[in-house]
PDB file of C-alpha atoms and ligand atoms in Angstrom:
ATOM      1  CA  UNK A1247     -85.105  50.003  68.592  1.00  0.00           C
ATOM      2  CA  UNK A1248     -84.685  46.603  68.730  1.00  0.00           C
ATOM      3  CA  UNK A1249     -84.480  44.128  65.573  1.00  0.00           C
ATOM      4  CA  UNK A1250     -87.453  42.824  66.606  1.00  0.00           C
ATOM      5  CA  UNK A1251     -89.395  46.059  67.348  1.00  0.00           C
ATOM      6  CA  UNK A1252     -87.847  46.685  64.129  1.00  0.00           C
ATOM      7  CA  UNK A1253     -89.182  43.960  61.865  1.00  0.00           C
ATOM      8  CA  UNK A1254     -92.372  44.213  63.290  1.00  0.00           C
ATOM      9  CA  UNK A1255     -92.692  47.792  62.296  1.00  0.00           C
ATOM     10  CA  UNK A1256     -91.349  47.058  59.219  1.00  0.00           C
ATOM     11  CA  UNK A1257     -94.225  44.073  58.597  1.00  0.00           C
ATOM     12  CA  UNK A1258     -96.737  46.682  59.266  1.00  0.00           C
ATOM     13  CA  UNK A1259     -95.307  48.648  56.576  1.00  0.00           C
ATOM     14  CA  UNK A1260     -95.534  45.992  54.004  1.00  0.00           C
ATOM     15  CA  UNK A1261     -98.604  44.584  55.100  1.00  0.00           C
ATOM     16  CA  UNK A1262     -99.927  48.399  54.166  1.00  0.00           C
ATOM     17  CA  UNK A1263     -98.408  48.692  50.995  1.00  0.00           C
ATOM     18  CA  UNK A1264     -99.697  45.092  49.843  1.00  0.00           C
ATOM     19  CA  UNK A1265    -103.345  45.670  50.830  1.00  0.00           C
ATOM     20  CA  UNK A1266    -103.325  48.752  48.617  1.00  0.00           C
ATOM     21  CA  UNK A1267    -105.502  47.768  45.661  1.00  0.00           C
ATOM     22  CA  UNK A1268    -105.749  44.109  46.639  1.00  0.00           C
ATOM     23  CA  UNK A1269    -108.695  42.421  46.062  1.00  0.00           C
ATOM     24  CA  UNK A1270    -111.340  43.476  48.868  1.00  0.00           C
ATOM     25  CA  UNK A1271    -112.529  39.723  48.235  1.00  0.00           C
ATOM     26  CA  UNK A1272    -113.734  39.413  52.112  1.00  0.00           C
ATOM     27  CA  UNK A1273    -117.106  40.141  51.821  1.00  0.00           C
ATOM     28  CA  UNK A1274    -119.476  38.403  49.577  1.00  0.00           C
ATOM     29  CA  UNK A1275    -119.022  40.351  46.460  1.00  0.00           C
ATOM     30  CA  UNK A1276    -120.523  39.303  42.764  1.00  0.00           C
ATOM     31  CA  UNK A1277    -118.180  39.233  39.542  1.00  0.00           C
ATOM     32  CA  UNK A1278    -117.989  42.901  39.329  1.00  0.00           C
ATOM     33  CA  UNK A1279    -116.978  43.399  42.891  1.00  0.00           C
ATOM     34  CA  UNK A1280    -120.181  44.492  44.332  1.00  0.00           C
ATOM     35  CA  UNK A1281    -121.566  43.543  47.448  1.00  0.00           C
ATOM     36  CA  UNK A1282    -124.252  40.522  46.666  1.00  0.00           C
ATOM     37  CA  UNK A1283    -126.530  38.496  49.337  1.00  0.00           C
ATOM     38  CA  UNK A1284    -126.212  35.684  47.040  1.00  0.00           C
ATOM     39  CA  UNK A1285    -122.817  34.521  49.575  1.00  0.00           C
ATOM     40  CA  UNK A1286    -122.143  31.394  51.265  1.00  0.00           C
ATOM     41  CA  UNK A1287    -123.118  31.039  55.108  1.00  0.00           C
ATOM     42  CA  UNK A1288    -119.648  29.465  56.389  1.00  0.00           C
ATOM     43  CA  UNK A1289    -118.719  28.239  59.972  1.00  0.00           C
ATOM     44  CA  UNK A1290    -115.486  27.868  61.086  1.00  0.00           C
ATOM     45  CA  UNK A1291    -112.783  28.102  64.063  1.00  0.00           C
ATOM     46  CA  UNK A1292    -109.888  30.961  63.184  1.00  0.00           C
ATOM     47  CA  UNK A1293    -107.180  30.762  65.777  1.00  0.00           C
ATOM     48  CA  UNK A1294    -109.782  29.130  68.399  1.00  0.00           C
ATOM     49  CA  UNK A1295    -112.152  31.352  67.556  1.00  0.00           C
ATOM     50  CA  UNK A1296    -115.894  30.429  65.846  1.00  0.00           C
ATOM     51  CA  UNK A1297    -116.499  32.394  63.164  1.00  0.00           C
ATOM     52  CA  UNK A1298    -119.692  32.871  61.169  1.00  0.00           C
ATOM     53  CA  UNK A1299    -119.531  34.485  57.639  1.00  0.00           C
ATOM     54  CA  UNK A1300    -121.721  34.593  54.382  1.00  0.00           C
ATOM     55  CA  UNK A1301    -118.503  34.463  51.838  1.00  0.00           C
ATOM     56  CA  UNK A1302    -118.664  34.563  47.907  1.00  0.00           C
ATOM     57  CA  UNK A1303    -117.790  31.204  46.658  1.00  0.00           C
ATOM     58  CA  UNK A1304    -114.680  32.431  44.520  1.00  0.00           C
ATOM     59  CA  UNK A1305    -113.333  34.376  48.303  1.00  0.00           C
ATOM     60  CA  UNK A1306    -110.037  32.189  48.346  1.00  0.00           C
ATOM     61  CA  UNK A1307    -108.658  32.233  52.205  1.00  0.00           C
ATOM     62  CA  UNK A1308    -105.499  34.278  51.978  1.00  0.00           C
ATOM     63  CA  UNK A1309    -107.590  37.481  51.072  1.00  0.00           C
ATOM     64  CA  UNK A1310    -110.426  36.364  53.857  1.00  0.00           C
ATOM     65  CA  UNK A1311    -107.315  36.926  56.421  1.00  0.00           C
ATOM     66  CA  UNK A1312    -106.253  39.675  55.250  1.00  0.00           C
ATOM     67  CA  UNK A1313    -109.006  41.943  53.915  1.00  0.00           C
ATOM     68  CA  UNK A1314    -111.682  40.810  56.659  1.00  0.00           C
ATOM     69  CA  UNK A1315    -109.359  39.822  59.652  1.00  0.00           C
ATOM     70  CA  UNK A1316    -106.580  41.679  59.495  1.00  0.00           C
ATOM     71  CA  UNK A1317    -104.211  39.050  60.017  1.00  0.00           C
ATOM     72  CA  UNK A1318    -101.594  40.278  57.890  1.00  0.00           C
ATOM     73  CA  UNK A1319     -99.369  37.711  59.178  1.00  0.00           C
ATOM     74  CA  UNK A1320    -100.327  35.620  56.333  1.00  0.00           C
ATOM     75  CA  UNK A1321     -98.403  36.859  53.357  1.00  0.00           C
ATOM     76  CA  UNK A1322     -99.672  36.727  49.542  1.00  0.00           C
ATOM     77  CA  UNK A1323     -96.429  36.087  47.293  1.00  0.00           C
ATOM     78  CA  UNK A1324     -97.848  34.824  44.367  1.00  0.00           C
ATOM     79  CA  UNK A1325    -101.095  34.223  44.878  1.00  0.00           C
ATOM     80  CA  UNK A1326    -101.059  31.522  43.003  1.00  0.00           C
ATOM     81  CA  UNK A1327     -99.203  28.379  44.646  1.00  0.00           C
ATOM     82  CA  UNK A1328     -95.937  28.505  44.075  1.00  0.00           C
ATOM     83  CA  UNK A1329     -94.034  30.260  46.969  1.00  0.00           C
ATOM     84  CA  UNK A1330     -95.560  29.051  50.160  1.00  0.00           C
ATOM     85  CA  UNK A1331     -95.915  32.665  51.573  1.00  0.00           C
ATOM     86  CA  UNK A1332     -99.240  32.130  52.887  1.00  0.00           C
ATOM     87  CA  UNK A1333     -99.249  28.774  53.860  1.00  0.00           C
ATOM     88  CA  UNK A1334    -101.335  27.777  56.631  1.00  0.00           C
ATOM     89  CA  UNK A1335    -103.168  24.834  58.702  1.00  0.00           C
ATOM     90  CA  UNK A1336    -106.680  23.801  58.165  1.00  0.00           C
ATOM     91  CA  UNK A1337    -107.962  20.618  59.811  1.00  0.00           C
ATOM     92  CA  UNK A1338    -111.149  19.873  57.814  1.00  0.00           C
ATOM     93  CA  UNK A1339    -114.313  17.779  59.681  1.00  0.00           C
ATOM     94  CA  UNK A1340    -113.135  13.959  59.527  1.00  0.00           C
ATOM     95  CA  UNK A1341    -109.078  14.739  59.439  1.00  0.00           C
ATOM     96  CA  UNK A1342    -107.527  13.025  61.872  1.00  0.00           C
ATOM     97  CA  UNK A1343    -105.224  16.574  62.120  1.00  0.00           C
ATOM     98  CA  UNK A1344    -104.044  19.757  60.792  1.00  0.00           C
ATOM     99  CA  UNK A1345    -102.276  19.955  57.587  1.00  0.00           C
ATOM    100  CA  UNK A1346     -99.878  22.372  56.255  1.00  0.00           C
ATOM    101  CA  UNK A1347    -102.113  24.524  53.202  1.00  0.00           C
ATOM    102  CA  UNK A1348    -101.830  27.177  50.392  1.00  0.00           C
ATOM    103  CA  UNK A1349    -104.521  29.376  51.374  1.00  0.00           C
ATOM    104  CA  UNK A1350    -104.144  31.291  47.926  1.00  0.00           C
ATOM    105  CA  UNK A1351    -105.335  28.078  46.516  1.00  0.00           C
ATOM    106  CA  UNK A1352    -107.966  27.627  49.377  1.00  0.00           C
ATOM    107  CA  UNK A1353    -111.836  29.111  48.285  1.00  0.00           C
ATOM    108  CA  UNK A1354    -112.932  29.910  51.960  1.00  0.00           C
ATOM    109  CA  UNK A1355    -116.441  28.779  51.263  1.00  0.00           C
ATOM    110  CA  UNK A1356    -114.922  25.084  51.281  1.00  0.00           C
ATOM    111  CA  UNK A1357    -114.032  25.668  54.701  1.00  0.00           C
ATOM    112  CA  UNK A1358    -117.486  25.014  56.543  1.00  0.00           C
ATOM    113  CA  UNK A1359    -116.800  23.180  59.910  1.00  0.00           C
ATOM    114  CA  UNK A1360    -112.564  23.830  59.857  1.00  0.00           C
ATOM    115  CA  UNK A1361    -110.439  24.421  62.094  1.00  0.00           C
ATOM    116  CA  UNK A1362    -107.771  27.276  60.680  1.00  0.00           C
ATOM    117  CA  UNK A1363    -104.548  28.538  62.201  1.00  0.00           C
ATOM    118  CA  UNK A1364    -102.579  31.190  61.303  1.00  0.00           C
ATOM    119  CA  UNK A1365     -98.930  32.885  62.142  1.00  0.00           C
ATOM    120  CA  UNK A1366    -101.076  34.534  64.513  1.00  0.00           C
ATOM    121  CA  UNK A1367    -102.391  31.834  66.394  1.00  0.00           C
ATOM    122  CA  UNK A1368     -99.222  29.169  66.357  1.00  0.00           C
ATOM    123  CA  UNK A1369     -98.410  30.149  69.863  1.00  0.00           C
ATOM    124  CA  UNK A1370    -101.581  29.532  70.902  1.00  0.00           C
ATOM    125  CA  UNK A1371    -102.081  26.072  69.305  1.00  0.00           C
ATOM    126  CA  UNK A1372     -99.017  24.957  71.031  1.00  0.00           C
ATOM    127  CA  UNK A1373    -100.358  26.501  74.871  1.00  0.00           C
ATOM    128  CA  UNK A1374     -98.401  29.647  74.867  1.00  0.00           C
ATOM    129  CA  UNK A1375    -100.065  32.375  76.695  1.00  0.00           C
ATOM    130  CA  UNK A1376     -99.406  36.443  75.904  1.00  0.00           C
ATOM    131  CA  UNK A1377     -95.947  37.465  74.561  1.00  0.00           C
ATOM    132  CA  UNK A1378     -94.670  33.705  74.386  1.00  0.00           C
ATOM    133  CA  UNK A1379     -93.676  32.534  71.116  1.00  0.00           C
ATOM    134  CA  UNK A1380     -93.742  29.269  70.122  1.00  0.00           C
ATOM    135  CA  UNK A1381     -90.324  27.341  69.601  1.00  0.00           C
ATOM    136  CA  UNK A1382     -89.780  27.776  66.195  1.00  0.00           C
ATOM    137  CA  UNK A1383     -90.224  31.294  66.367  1.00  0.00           C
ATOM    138  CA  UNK A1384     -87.372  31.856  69.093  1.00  0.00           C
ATOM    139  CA  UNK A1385     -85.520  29.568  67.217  1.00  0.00           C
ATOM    140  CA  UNK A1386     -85.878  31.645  63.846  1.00  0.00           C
ATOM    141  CA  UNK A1387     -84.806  34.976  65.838  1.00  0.00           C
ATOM    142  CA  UNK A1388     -81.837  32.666  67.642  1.00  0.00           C
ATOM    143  CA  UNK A1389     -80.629  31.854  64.203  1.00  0.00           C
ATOM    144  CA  UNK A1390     -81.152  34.630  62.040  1.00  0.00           C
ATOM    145  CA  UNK A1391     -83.440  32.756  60.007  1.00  0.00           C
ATOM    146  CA  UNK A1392     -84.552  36.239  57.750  1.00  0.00           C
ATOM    147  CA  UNK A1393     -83.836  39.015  55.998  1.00  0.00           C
ATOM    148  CA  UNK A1394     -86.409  41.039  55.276  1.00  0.00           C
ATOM    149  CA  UNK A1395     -88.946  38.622  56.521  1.00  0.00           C
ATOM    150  CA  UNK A1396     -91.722  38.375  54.348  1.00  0.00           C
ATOM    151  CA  UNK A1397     -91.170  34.589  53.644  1.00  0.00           C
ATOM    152  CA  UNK A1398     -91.154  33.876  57.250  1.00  0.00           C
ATOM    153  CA  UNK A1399     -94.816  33.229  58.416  1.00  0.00           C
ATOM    154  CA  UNK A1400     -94.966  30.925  55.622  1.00  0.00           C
ATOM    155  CA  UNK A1401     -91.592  29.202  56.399  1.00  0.00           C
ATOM    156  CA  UNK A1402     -92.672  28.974  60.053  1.00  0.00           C
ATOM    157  CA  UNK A1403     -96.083  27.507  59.367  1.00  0.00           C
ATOM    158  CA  UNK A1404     -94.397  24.831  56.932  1.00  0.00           C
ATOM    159  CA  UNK A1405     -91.923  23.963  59.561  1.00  0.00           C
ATOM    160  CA  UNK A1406     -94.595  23.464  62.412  1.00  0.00           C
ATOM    161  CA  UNK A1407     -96.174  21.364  60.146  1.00  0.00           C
ATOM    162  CA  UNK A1408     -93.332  19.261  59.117  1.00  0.00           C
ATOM    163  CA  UNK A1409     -92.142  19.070  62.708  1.00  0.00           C
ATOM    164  CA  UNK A1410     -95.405  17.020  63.054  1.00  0.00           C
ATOM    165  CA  UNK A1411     -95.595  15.125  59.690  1.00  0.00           C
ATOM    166  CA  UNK A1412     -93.401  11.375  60.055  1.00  0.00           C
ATOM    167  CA  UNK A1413     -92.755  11.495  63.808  1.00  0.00           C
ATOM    168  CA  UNK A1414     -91.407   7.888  63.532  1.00  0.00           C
ATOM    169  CA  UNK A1415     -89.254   9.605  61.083  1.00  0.00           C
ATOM    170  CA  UNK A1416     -88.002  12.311  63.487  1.00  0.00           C
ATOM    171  CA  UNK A1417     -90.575  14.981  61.513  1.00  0.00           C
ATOM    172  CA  UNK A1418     -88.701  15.410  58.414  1.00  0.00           C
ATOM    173  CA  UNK A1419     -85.835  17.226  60.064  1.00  0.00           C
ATOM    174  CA  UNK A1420     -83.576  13.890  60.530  1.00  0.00           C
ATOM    175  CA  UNK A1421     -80.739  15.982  58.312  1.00  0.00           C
ATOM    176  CA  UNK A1422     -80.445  18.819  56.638  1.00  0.00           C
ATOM    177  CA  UNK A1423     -80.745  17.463  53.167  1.00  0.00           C
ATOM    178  CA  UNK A1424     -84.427  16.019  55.026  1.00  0.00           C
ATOM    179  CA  UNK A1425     -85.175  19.867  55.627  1.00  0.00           C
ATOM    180  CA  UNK A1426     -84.566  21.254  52.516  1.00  0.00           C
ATOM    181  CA  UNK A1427     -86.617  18.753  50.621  1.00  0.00           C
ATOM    182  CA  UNK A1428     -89.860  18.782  52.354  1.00  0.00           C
ATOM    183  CA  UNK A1429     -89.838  22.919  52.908  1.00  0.00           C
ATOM    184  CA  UNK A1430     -89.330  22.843  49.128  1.00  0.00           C
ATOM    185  CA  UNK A1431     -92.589  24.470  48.597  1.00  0.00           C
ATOM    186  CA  UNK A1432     -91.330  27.574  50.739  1.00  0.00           C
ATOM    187  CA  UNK A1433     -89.150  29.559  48.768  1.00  0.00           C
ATOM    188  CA  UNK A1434     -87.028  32.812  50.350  1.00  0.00           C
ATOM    189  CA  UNK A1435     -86.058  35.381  47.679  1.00  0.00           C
ATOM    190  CA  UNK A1436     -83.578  36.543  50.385  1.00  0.00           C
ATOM    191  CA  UNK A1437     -81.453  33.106  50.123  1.00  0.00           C
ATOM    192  CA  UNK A1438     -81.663  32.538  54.139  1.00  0.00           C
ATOM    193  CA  UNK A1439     -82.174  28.804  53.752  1.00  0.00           C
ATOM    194  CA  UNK A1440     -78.922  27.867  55.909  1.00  0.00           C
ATOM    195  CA  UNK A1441     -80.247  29.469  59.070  1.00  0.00           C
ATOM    196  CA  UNK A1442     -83.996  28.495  58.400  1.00  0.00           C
ATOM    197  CA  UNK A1443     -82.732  24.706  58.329  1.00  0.00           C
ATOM    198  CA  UNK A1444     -80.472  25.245  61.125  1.00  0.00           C
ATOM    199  CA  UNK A1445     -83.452  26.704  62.946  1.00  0.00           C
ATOM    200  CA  UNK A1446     -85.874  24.072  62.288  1.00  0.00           C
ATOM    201  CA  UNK A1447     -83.592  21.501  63.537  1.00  0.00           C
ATOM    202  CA  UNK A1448     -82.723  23.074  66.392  1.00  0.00           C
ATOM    203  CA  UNK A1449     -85.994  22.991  67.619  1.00  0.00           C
ATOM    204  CA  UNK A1450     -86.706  19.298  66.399  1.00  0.00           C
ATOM    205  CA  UNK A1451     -83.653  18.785  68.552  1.00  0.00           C
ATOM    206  CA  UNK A1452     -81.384  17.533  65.865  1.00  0.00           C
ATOM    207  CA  UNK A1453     -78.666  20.344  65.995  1.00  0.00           C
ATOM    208  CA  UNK A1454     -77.613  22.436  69.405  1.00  0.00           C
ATOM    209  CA  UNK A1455     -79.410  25.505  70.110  1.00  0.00           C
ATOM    210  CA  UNK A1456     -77.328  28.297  69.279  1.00  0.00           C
ATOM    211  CA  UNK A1457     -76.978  30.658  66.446  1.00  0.00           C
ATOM    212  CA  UNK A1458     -75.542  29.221  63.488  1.00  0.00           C
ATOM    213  CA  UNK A1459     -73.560  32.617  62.409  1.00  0.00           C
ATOM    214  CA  UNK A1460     -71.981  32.877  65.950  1.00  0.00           C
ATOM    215  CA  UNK A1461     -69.344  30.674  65.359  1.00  0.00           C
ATOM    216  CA  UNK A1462     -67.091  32.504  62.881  1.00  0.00           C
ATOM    217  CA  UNK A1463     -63.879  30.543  61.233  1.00  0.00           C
ATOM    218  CA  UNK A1464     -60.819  32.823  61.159  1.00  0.00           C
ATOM    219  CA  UNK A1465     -58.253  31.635  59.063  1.00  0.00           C
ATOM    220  CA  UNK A1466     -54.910  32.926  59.352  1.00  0.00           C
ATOM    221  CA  UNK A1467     -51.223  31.890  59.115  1.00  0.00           C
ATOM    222  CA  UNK A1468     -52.118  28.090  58.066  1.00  0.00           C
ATOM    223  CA  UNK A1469     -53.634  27.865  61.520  1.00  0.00           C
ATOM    224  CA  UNK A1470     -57.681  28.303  62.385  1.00  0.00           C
ATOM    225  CA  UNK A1471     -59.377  29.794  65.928  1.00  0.00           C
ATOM    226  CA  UNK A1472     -63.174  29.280  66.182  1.00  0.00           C
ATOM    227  CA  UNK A1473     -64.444  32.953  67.482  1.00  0.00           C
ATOM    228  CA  UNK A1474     -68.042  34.397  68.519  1.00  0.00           C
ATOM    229  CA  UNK A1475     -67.305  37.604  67.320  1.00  0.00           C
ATOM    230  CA  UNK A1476     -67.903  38.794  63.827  1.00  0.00           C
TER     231      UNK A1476
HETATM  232  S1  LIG B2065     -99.125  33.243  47.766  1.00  0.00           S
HETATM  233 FE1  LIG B2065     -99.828  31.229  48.036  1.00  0.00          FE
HETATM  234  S2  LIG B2065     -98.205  29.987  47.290  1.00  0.00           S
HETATM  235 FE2  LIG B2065     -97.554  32.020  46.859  1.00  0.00          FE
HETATM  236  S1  LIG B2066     -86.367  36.417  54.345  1.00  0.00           S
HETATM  237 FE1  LIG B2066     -86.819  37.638  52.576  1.00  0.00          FE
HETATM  238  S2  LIG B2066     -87.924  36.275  51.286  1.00  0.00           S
HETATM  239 FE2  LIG B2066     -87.261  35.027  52.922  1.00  0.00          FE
END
């Protein structure tokens, strides 16, 4: 089994456990959790798709995605802003383009006339077609850029984002220092930050594409080799 085949496996397994007792918030419920009429009528684009949906007004987006569209891609940390898990892009009517959002903190009723994207469809916003990720994807599997993963959608979104954000300014990814600051609102419980910086600017095209823990330092007898085996 691959690593990939492997984390993707392993996604579906957490995906599974965290929808257990979430909040079935996708359809238009009342207070108690019932199923109302008394919903929202909502149009919107998800991942280039139109969308029509009568949503309760306190729905927030993350549990839309999940619940209703299975797009489990989108993770729910802690639900309540602070770990950039499920971030996101929404391009609301009159923005000039998409911006990186919290969709924890996002009611989806707000969203009439958006434009969302997802982990699911970043491939696809960027013109890749079937099994073709988009760059900062290969780059996170070039570099290593996770452990067990569940920060990565987020992290990924963020980046593509940033990548955008300041273009005078070389995106935000101009050093590493640049990185860390303005994916502060992603955090990784697993500590992978090195390779998620080297793999963002790899792909803005600020460091050389290659895997950041495939140069290995060997120190011995005062002297040093520079190895690509661990
Ligand atoms: S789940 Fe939205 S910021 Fe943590
Ligand atoms: S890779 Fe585990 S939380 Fe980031």
């Amino acid at each position: 089994m691959s690593r990939r085949t492997f984390l993707g496996a392993g996604s579906a397994g957490v995906a599974l456990v965290s929808s257990r007792g979430a909040n079935p918030a996708a359809a238009a419920t009342d207070a108690d959790g019932e199923a109302t009429e008394n919903g929202a009528p909502v149009r919107f684009t998800l991942n280039g798709e139109q969308r029509s949906e009568t949503l309760d007004p306190r729905v927030t987006l993350v549990d839309l995605l999940r619940e209703r569209h299975g797009l489990t891609g989108t993770k729910k940390g802690c639900d309540h802003g602070a770990c950039g898990s499920c971030t996101v892009h929404i391009q609301r009517p009159g923005d000039e383009a998409p911006t990186r959002q919290l969709s924890c903190l996002t009611f989806a009723a707000t969203l009439d006339g958006a434009k969302v994207t997802t982990i699911e469809g970043l491939p696809a916003a960027v013109g890749a077609k079937g099994e073709v990720l988009h760059p900062l994807q290969e780059a996170f599997l070039r570099c290593d850029a996770y452990q067990c993963g569940y920060c990565t959608p987020g992290q990924i979104m963020s980046a593509a984002a940033l990548l955008k954000e300041d273009p005078a300014g070389g995106g935000h990814a101009g050093s590493r220092e640049m990185v860390r600051e303005w994916m502060s609102g992603n955090l990784c419980r697993c500590g992978a930050y090195p390779n998620i910086v080297s793999a963002v600017r790899q792909t803005a095209g600020e460091e050389p594409e290659e895997d950041p823990s495939a140069a290995v330092v060997i120190l011995s007898s005062g002297d040093a080799q520079t190895s690509g085996e661990s």
